[in-house]
Short mmCIF file of C-alpha atoms in Angstrom, two decimals:
data_model
loop_
_atom_site.label_atom_id
_atom_site.label_comp_id
_atom_site.label_asym_id
_atom_site.label_seq_id
_atom_site.Cartn_x
_atom_site.Cartn_y
_atom_site.Cartn_z
CA UNK A 209 7.05 6.58 -42.62
CA UNK A 210 9.28 9.38 -43.86
CA UNK A 211 8.95 8.84 -47.63
CA UNK A 212 6.09 7.36 -49.66
CA UNK A 213 6.32 6.85 -53.41
CA UNK A 214 3.26 6.61 -55.65
CA UNK A 215 3.97 4.79 -58.90
CA UNK A 216 1.37 6.07 -61.34
CA UNK A 217 0.16 9.64 -61.79
CA UNK A 218 -3.37 9.26 -63.12
CA UNK A 219 -6.63 9.28 -61.14
CA UNK A 220 -5.73 6.52 -58.66
CA UNK A 221 -2.29 7.99 -58.05
CA UNK A 222 -3.54 11.53 -57.56
CA UNK A 223 -6.34 10.46 -55.23
CA UNK A 224 -3.81 8.46 -53.22
CA UNK A 225 -1.56 11.52 -52.89
CA UNK A 226 -4.51 13.64 -51.77
CA UNK A 227 -5.63 10.97 -49.30
CA UNK A 228 -2.15 10.76 -47.79
CA UNK A 229 -2.11 14.48 -47.06
CA UNK A 230 -5.72 14.46 -45.84
CA UNK A 231 -4.92 11.60 -43.47
CA UNK A 232 -1.99 13.43 -41.93
CA UNK A 233 1.09 12.22 -43.79
CA UNK A 234 3.54 15.12 -43.77
CA UNK A 235 6.65 13.36 -45.04
CA UNK A 236 8.25 13.30 -48.45
CA UNK A 237 5.88 12.35 -51.25
CA UNK A 238 7.15 11.22 -54.66
CA UNK A 239 4.77 10.69 -57.60
CA UNK A 240 6.08 8.88 -60.68
CA UNK A 241 4.12 9.12 -63.95
CA UNK A 242 4.92 7.66 -67.37
CA UNK A 243 3.11 10.48 -69.17
CA UNK A 244 4.52 13.99 -69.30
CA UNK A 245 1.12 15.43 -68.39
CA UNK A 246 -0.12 16.28 -64.93
CA UNK A 247 -3.18 14.18 -63.91
CA UNK A 248 -6.16 14.64 -66.23
CA UNK A 249 -9.61 13.08 -66.51
CA UNK A 250 -9.79 10.15 -68.94
CA UNK A 251 -13.58 9.73 -69.52
CA UNK A 252 -13.92 12.88 -71.68
CA UNK A 253 -11.23 11.60 -74.09
CA UNK A 254 -13.63 9.26 -75.91
CA UNK A 255 -16.43 11.81 -75.99
CA UNK A 256 -16.13 15.61 -75.87
CA UNK A 257 -12.39 15.61 -76.56
CA UNK A 258 -12.81 13.65 -79.82
CA UNK A 259 -15.67 15.97 -80.74
CA UNK A 260 -13.47 19.02 -80.23
CA UNK A 261 -15.70 20.35 -77.44
CA UNK A 262 -12.96 20.34 -74.82
CA UNK A 263 -9.26 19.91 -74.31
CA UNK A 264 -7.62 17.95 -71.49
CA UNK A 265 -9.60 18.28 -68.24
CA UNK A 266 -7.27 18.55 -65.20
CA UNK A 267 -8.13 16.42 -62.18
CA UNK A 268 -6.86 19.14 -59.87
CA UNK A 269 -5.99 22.81 -60.25
CA UNK A 270 -2.47 24.10 -59.68
CA UNK A 271 -3.25 25.36 -56.19
CA UNK A 272 -4.39 21.89 -55.11
CA UNK A 273 -1.35 20.28 -56.71
CA UNK A 274 0.94 22.75 -54.96
CA UNK A 275 -0.70 21.90 -51.63
CA UNK A 276 0.45 18.29 -52.04
CA UNK A 277 4.10 19.42 -51.94
CA UNK A 278 4.95 16.36 -54.02
CA UNK A 279 8.06 15.57 -56.01
CA UNK A 280 6.59 14.90 -59.46
CA UNK A 281 8.66 12.60 -61.69
CA UNK A 282 6.77 12.84 -64.98
CA UNK A 283 7.71 11.38 -68.34
CA UNK A 284 9.44 8.40 -66.75
CA UNK A 285 8.18 4.93 -65.93
CA UNK A 286 8.98 2.38 -63.28
CA UNK A 287 11.23 -0.22 -64.86
CA UNK A 288 11.75 -2.64 -62.00
CA UNK A 289 12.24 -3.27 -58.31
CA UNK A 290 15.79 -3.18 -57.04
CA UNK A 291 14.46 -4.23 -53.63
CA UNK A 292 11.17 -4.01 -51.79
CA UNK A 293 12.19 -0.46 -50.79
CA UNK A 294 13.67 0.83 -54.06
CA UNK A 295 12.20 1.28 -57.56
CA UNK A 296 14.27 1.75 -60.70
CA UNK A 297 13.04 4.32 -63.22
CA UNK A 298 13.44 4.39 -66.99
CA UNK A 299 15.68 7.48 -66.88
CA UNK A 300 18.29 5.63 -64.86
CA UNK A 301 17.36 7.13 -61.50
CA UNK A 302 15.85 5.30 -58.53
CA UNK A 303 13.33 6.09 -55.83
CA UNK A 304 13.77 4.79 -52.30
CA UNK A 305 10.79 4.89 -49.96
CA UNK A 306 9.39 3.44 -46.76
CA UNK A 307 6.01 2.82 -48.38
CA UNK A 308 4.66 2.46 -51.90
CA UNK A 309 1.33 2.91 -53.68
CA UNK A 310 1.17 1.02 -56.97
CA UNK A 311 -1.20 2.83 -59.33
CA UNK A 312 0.19 2.03 -62.78
CA UNK A 313 -3.22 1.29 -64.29
CA UNK A 314 -3.75 -0.82 -67.38
CA UNK A 315 -2.20 -1.29 -70.79
CA UNK A 316 -4.59 -1.46 -73.76
CA UNK A 317 -4.59 -4.64 -75.81
CA UNK A 318 -3.57 -3.82 -79.36
CA UNK A 319 -3.90 -5.14 -82.90
CA UNK A 320 -1.56 -4.31 -85.80
CA UNK A 321 -2.89 -1.45 -87.91
CA UNK A 322 -5.17 -0.01 -85.23
CA UNK A 323 -5.23 2.89 -82.82
CA UNK A 324 -6.02 2.55 -79.12
CA UNK A 325 -7.45 5.13 -76.76
CA UNK A 326 -5.97 5.21 -73.28
CA UNK A 327 -3.99 8.40 -72.93
CA UNK A 328 -4.30 12.05 -73.89
CA UNK A 329 -1.70 11.55 -76.61
CA UNK A 330 -3.72 8.62 -77.99
CA UNK A 331 -6.81 10.84 -78.11
CA UNK A 332 -4.93 13.61 -79.96
CA UNK A 333 -3.77 11.07 -82.57
CA UNK A 334 -7.26 9.66 -83.07
CA UNK A 335 -8.87 13.09 -83.25
CA UNK A 336 -6.41 14.13 -85.92
CA UNK A 337 -6.99 10.88 -87.84
CA UNK A 338 -10.77 11.36 -87.73
CA UNK A 339 -10.36 14.74 -89.42
CA UNK A 340 -9.48 13.20 -92.77
CA UNK A 341 -11.48 9.99 -92.48
CA UNK A 342 -14.77 9.05 -94.08
CA UNK A 343 -15.11 5.49 -92.79
CA UNK A 344 -14.24 4.61 -89.19
CA UNK A 345 -13.93 1.04 -87.98
CA UNK A 346 -14.20 0.10 -84.31
CA UNK A 347 -13.10 -3.31 -83.06
CA UNK A 348 -14.88 -4.11 -79.82
CA UNK A 349 -18.35 -2.99 -78.75
CA UNK A 350 -17.63 -2.52 -75.05
CA UNK A 351 -18.10 0.83 -73.37
CA UNK A 352 -14.97 2.48 -74.77
CA UNK A 353 -15.55 1.17 -78.29
CA UNK A 354 -19.17 2.27 -78.24
CA UNK A 355 -18.27 5.75 -77.00
CA UNK A 356 -15.69 6.21 -79.76
CA UNK A 357 -18.21 4.94 -82.32
CA UNK A 358 -20.76 7.44 -81.02
CA UNK A 359 -18.27 10.30 -81.30
CA UNK A 360 -17.25 9.29 -84.82
CA UNK A 361 -20.89 9.15 -85.87
CA UNK A 362 -21.52 12.61 -84.37
CA UNK A 363 -18.66 13.86 -86.54
CA UNK A 364 -20.51 12.60 -89.61
CA UNK A 365 -18.38 9.51 -90.23
CA UNK A 366 -19.61 6.19 -91.56
CA UNK A 367 -19.07 3.83 -88.64
CA UNK A 368 -18.78 0.05 -88.48
CA UNK A 369 -18.41 -1.70 -85.12
CA UNK A 370 -17.15 -5.29 -85.06
CA UNK A 371 -17.71 -7.38 -81.92
CA UNK A 372 -16.48 -10.94 -81.45
CA UNK A 373 -19.27 -11.82 -79.00
CA UNK A 374 -22.75 -12.59 -80.37
CA UNK A 375 -24.10 -9.76 -78.19
CA UNK A 376 -22.15 -6.75 -76.89
CA UNK A 377 -21.43 -6.31 -73.19
CA UNK A 378 -22.89 -9.66 -72.14
CA UNK A 379 -20.05 -10.28 -69.69
CA UNK A 380 -20.89 -7.04 -67.89
CA UNK A 381 -24.64 -6.57 -68.37
CA UNK A 382 -25.99 -9.96 -69.42
CA UNK A 383 -27.61 -10.98 -72.69
CA UNK A 384 -30.82 -8.91 -72.65
CA UNK A 385 -29.31 -5.64 -71.47
CA UNK A 386 -26.22 -6.08 -73.60
CA UNK A 387 -28.51 -6.37 -76.62
CA UNK A 388 -30.34 -3.21 -75.55
CA UNK A 389 -27.07 -1.28 -75.51
CA UNK A 390 -26.04 -2.78 -78.84
CA UNK A 391 -29.23 -1.50 -80.44
CA UNK A 392 -28.06 2.07 -79.89
CA UNK A 393 -25.60 1.65 -82.76
CA UNK A 394 -28.34 0.76 -85.23
CA UNK A 395 -30.59 3.52 -83.88
CA UNK A 396 -28.03 6.13 -84.88
CA UNK A 397 -26.83 4.84 -88.22
CA UNK A 398 -23.76 2.87 -87.20
CA UNK A 399 -23.36 -0.68 -88.46
CA UNK A 400 -22.88 -3.33 -85.77
CA UNK A 401 -21.46 -6.71 -86.78
CA UNK A 402 -21.38 -9.33 -84.02
CA UNK A 403 -20.23 -12.89 -83.51
CA UNK A 404 -17.17 -12.66 -85.77
CA UNK A 405 -13.45 -12.23 -85.19
CA UNK A 406 -11.16 -9.85 -87.04
CA UNK A 407 -8.58 -11.55 -89.25
CA UNK A 408 -6.43 -8.51 -89.96
CA UNK A 409 -6.37 -4.74 -90.37
CA UNK A 410 -4.74 -2.97 -93.28
CA UNK A 411 -4.30 0.80 -93.47
CA UNK A 412 -5.18 0.72 -97.18
CA UNK A 413 -8.03 -1.80 -97.32
CA UNK A 414 -9.60 -1.63 -93.85
CA UNK A 415 -10.78 -4.57 -91.74
CA UNK A 416 -10.77 -8.16 -92.96
CA UNK A 417 -13.10 -10.43 -91.00
CA UNK A 418 -12.49 -14.10 -90.27
CA UNK A 419 -15.19 -15.11 -92.76
CA UNK A 420 -13.48 -13.18 -95.57
CA UNK A 421 -15.67 -10.09 -95.55
CA UNK A 422 -13.91 -6.75 -96.04
CA UNK A 423 -14.99 -3.65 -94.11
CA UNK A 424 -14.04 -0.23 -95.48
CA UNK A 425 -12.22 1.85 -92.88
CA UNK A 426 -9.84 4.79 -93.22
CA UNK A 427 -9.18 4.69 -89.47
CA UNK A 428 -9.52 1.68 -87.16
CA UNK A 429 -9.64 1.91 -83.37
CA UNK A 430 -9.39 -1.17 -81.17
CA UNK A 431 -11.30 -1.21 -77.91
CA UNK A 432 -10.59 -4.80 -76.91
CA UNK A 433 -9.76 -4.39 -73.26
CA UNK A 434 -6.68 -3.87 -71.16
CA UNK A 435 -4.26 -5.86 -69.09
CA UNK A 436 -2.80 -4.69 -65.78
CA UNK A 437 0.47 -2.77 -66.07
CA UNK A 438 2.60 -5.12 -63.99
CA UNK A 439 5.48 -6.01 -66.33
CA UNK A 440 7.90 -3.93 -64.25
CA UNK A 441 7.02 -6.02 -61.19
CA UNK A 442 7.66 -9.41 -62.79
CA UNK A 443 10.09 -11.59 -60.87
CA UNK A 444 9.96 -9.35 -57.81
CA UNK A 445 8.67 -9.93 -54.30
CA UNK A 446 5.12 -8.65 -54.93
CA UNK A 447 2.55 -11.34 -55.72
CA UNK A 448 0.92 -10.98 -59.16
CA UNK A 449 -2.15 -12.69 -60.59
CA UNK A 450 -4.33 -10.71 -63.01
CA UNK A 451 -2.85 -7.60 -61.45
CA UNK A 452 -1.24 -6.86 -58.11
CA UNK A 453 -2.78 -9.25 -55.60
CA UNK A 454 -4.23 -7.40 -52.61
CA UNK A 455 -6.58 -8.11 -49.76
CA UNK A 456 -9.91 -6.26 -49.45
CA UNK A 457 -8.02 -3.23 -48.16
CA UNK A 458 -5.58 -2.94 -51.03
CA UNK A 459 -2.65 -4.33 -49.03
CA UNK A 460 -0.25 -6.61 -50.90
CA UNK A 461 1.84 -9.44 -49.47
CA UNK A 462 4.19 -6.66 -48.32
CA UNK A 463 2.43 -4.50 -45.75
CA UNK A 464 4.32 -1.37 -46.80
CA UNK A 465 3.02 -1.74 -50.38
CA UNK A 466 -0.60 -1.14 -51.44
CA UNK A 467 -2.19 -1.06 -54.88
CA UNK A 468 -5.14 0.90 -56.26
CA UNK A 469 -7.04 1.31 -59.53
CA UNK A 470 -6.97 -0.79 -62.68
CA UNK A 471 -3.72 -2.55 -61.74
CA UNK A 472 -5.01 -3.81 -58.39
CA UNK A 473 -6.67 -7.18 -57.83
CA UNK A 474 -8.61 -6.51 -54.63
CA UNK A 475 -9.76 -9.73 -52.96
CA UNK A 476 -9.99 -11.53 -56.30
CA UNK A 477 -11.64 -8.70 -58.23
CA UNK A 478 -10.04 -6.18 -60.57
CA UNK A 479 -12.33 -3.21 -61.23
CA UNK A 480 -11.50 -1.00 -64.21
CA UNK A 481 -13.83 1.82 -63.25
CA UNK A 482 -13.28 5.51 -62.52
CA UNK A 483 -15.16 5.36 -59.23
CA UNK A 484 -13.27 2.30 -58.01
CA UNK A 485 -9.93 4.01 -58.53
CA UNK A 486 -11.09 7.04 -56.58
CA UNK A 487 -12.71 5.10 -53.72
CA UNK A 488 -9.92 2.57 -53.24
CA UNK A 489 -7.32 5.26 -52.63
CA UNK A 490 -8.81 6.39 -49.32
CA UNK A 491 -8.88 2.85 -47.92
CA UNK A 492 -5.51 1.71 -49.23
CA UNK A 493 -3.72 4.79 -47.93
CA UNK A 494 -5.29 4.40 -44.50
CA UNK A 495 -3.99 0.84 -44.33
CA UNK A 496 -0.56 1.86 -45.61
CA UNK A 497 -0.19 4.44 -42.86
CA UNK A 498 -1.49 2.00 -40.24
CA UNK A 499 0.94 -0.71 -41.33
CA UNK A 500 -1.87 -3.25 -41.46
CA UNK A 501 -5.36 -3.79 -42.88
CA UNK A 502 -7.61 -1.77 -40.59
CA UNK A 503 -10.26 -0.94 -43.22
CA UNK A 504 -11.73 -2.70 -46.25
CA UNK A 505 -13.68 -1.63 -49.29
CA UNK A 506 -16.44 -3.55 -51.06
CA UNK A 507 -16.35 -2.50 -54.70
CA UNK A 508 -19.77 -1.35 -55.87
CA UNK A 509 -18.85 -1.66 -59.53
CA UNK A 510 -20.43 1.62 -60.59
CA UNK A 511 -19.83 2.56 -64.21
CA UNK A 512 -21.40 5.04 -66.59
CA UNK A 513 -21.17 5.53 -70.33
CA UNK A 514 -22.45 8.24 -72.67
CA UNK A 515 -23.34 6.91 -76.12
CA UNK A 516 -25.33 8.60 -78.89
CA UNK A 517 -26.82 11.09 -76.44
CA UNK A 518 -27.89 8.34 -74.04
CA UNK A 519 -26.43 7.90 -70.56
CA UNK A 520 -26.04 4.30 -69.40
CA UNK A 521 -25.49 3.69 -65.67
CA UNK A 522 -24.76 0.36 -64.00
CA UNK A 523 -23.83 -0.75 -60.52
CA UNK A 524 -23.48 -4.13 -58.87
CA UNK A 525 -23.48 -7.39 -60.79
CA UNK A 526 -25.56 -8.87 -63.58
CA UNK A 527 -27.60 -12.05 -63.14
CA UNK A 528 -29.98 -14.00 -65.35
CA UNK A 529 -32.95 -12.60 -63.41
CA UNK A 530 -33.26 -9.07 -64.81
CA UNK A 531 -36.47 -7.06 -64.59
CA UNK A 532 -37.44 -3.78 -66.21
CA UNK A 533 -38.87 -1.76 -63.33
CA UNK A 534 -39.77 1.44 -65.14
CA UNK A 535 -39.89 2.66 -68.74
CA UNK A 536 -39.20 0.49 -71.77
CA UNK A 537 -36.19 -0.82 -73.61
CA UNK A 538 -37.77 0.23 -76.91
CA UNK A 539 -37.88 3.86 -75.80
CA UNK A 540 -34.23 3.65 -74.65
CA UNK A 541 -35.34 5.05 -71.28
CA UNK A 542 -35.72 2.56 -68.46
CA UNK A 543 -34.44 1.20 -65.17
CA UNK A 544 -33.83 -2.52 -64.71
CA UNK A 545 -32.83 -4.52 -61.65
CA UNK A 546 -30.85 -7.74 -61.40
CA UNK A 547 -31.99 -10.20 -58.73
CA UNK A 548 -30.06 -12.75 -56.71
CA UNK A 549 -30.62 -16.32 -57.96
CA UNK A 550 -31.19 -17.71 -54.46
CA UNK A 551 -33.08 -14.72 -53.06
CA UNK A 552 -35.07 -13.10 -55.88
CA UNK A 553 -36.19 -10.25 -53.65
CA UNK A 554 -32.60 -9.11 -53.25
CA UNK A 555 -31.48 -6.52 -55.79
CA UNK A 556 -27.79 -7.12 -56.63
CA UNK A 557 -27.49 -4.88 -59.68
CA UNK A 558 -29.17 -1.86 -61.27
CA UNK A 559 -29.00 -0.65 -64.86
CA UNK A 560 -30.49 2.56 -66.22
CA UNK A 561 -30.67 4.12 -69.63
CA UNK A 562 -31.46 7.87 -69.71
CA UNK A 563 -33.03 7.69 -66.26
CA UNK A 564 -30.56 8.98 -63.69
CA UNK A 565 -33.19 9.94 -61.12
CA UNK A 566 -34.74 6.49 -60.84
CA UNK A 567 -31.32 4.84 -61.05
CA UNK A 568 -30.34 6.69 -57.88
CA UNK A 569 -33.51 5.58 -56.16
CA UNK A 570 -33.16 1.92 -57.09
CA UNK A 571 -29.47 1.71 -56.22
CA UNK A 572 -30.36 2.48 -52.60
CA UNK A 573 -31.89 -1.02 -52.45
CA UNK A 574 -28.72 -2.67 -53.71
CA UNK A 575 -27.27 -5.51 -51.65
#
């Protein structure tokens, strides 16, 4: 391959570029990014950035970026495929390449009258809005919503979190552990309302719930998930289904095209985690250069979240058989394991709250 184009310039795209050079690709490398910013770290945006403790955190210093010798096309987005070897960009130019890495990430689901937090520019807007706000409303009590709620509370705001599910995070952590995470809001003075949908959001009157209740909010942020950024691929030759369909090595139905990160559906699973994006790049790039699937990656599903001064860590999958192995939920410091339904001795998931040392020990037993 003489030219490889990476479509997406965030974590997954940058790690793919680095992996290409590390694995010996010395041809032309083009990186296309919709944002005008060079790659930066997203996790701090909902935490220290909102608190004013840091600015954008680069994912690589200038020396490392220079070593990539890449042609950066920033501030433009991929708008479509002209062929399986040529991508049209929003500025009217095109990129032709022998191989492609699709790393366009996800698009946040929105609601009228709300902010979303996905990009650095989003975070700047929310931070500015928090400055003049007294009441902050958060729609969605998943990890991102909870982190924003925690930051708003640390800034002295009155915070109300509205979650449609009866218990937060049940789809990720299960009922018992989802409830444990939800209790953090009440511990720190935020109000958590569950089991109710939002009817509408008004910039003057706040949040109206489906049962008619009105929630005061000067600023409302929606953390209600994302969808894969695949609109530009619609109608083209690449198979789509809840993302870009790939095998377990990130290879699409076209062997010269791989996908990584939030946009990629690897072997029926789309992982929206920082670690997945970083790990997938090494494998996908190896397969791209080989022209076939010579390596696969089993997603571990590791995710962490910092909320109200508590670090939550999770890896694997949740089951109905969950056991607290050390500490107590009431103290908000514990390690719990999830067991396989057919083989209860097999640990298939580990969750920790404020217990990183034991989390590391228990995850070694993960199957």
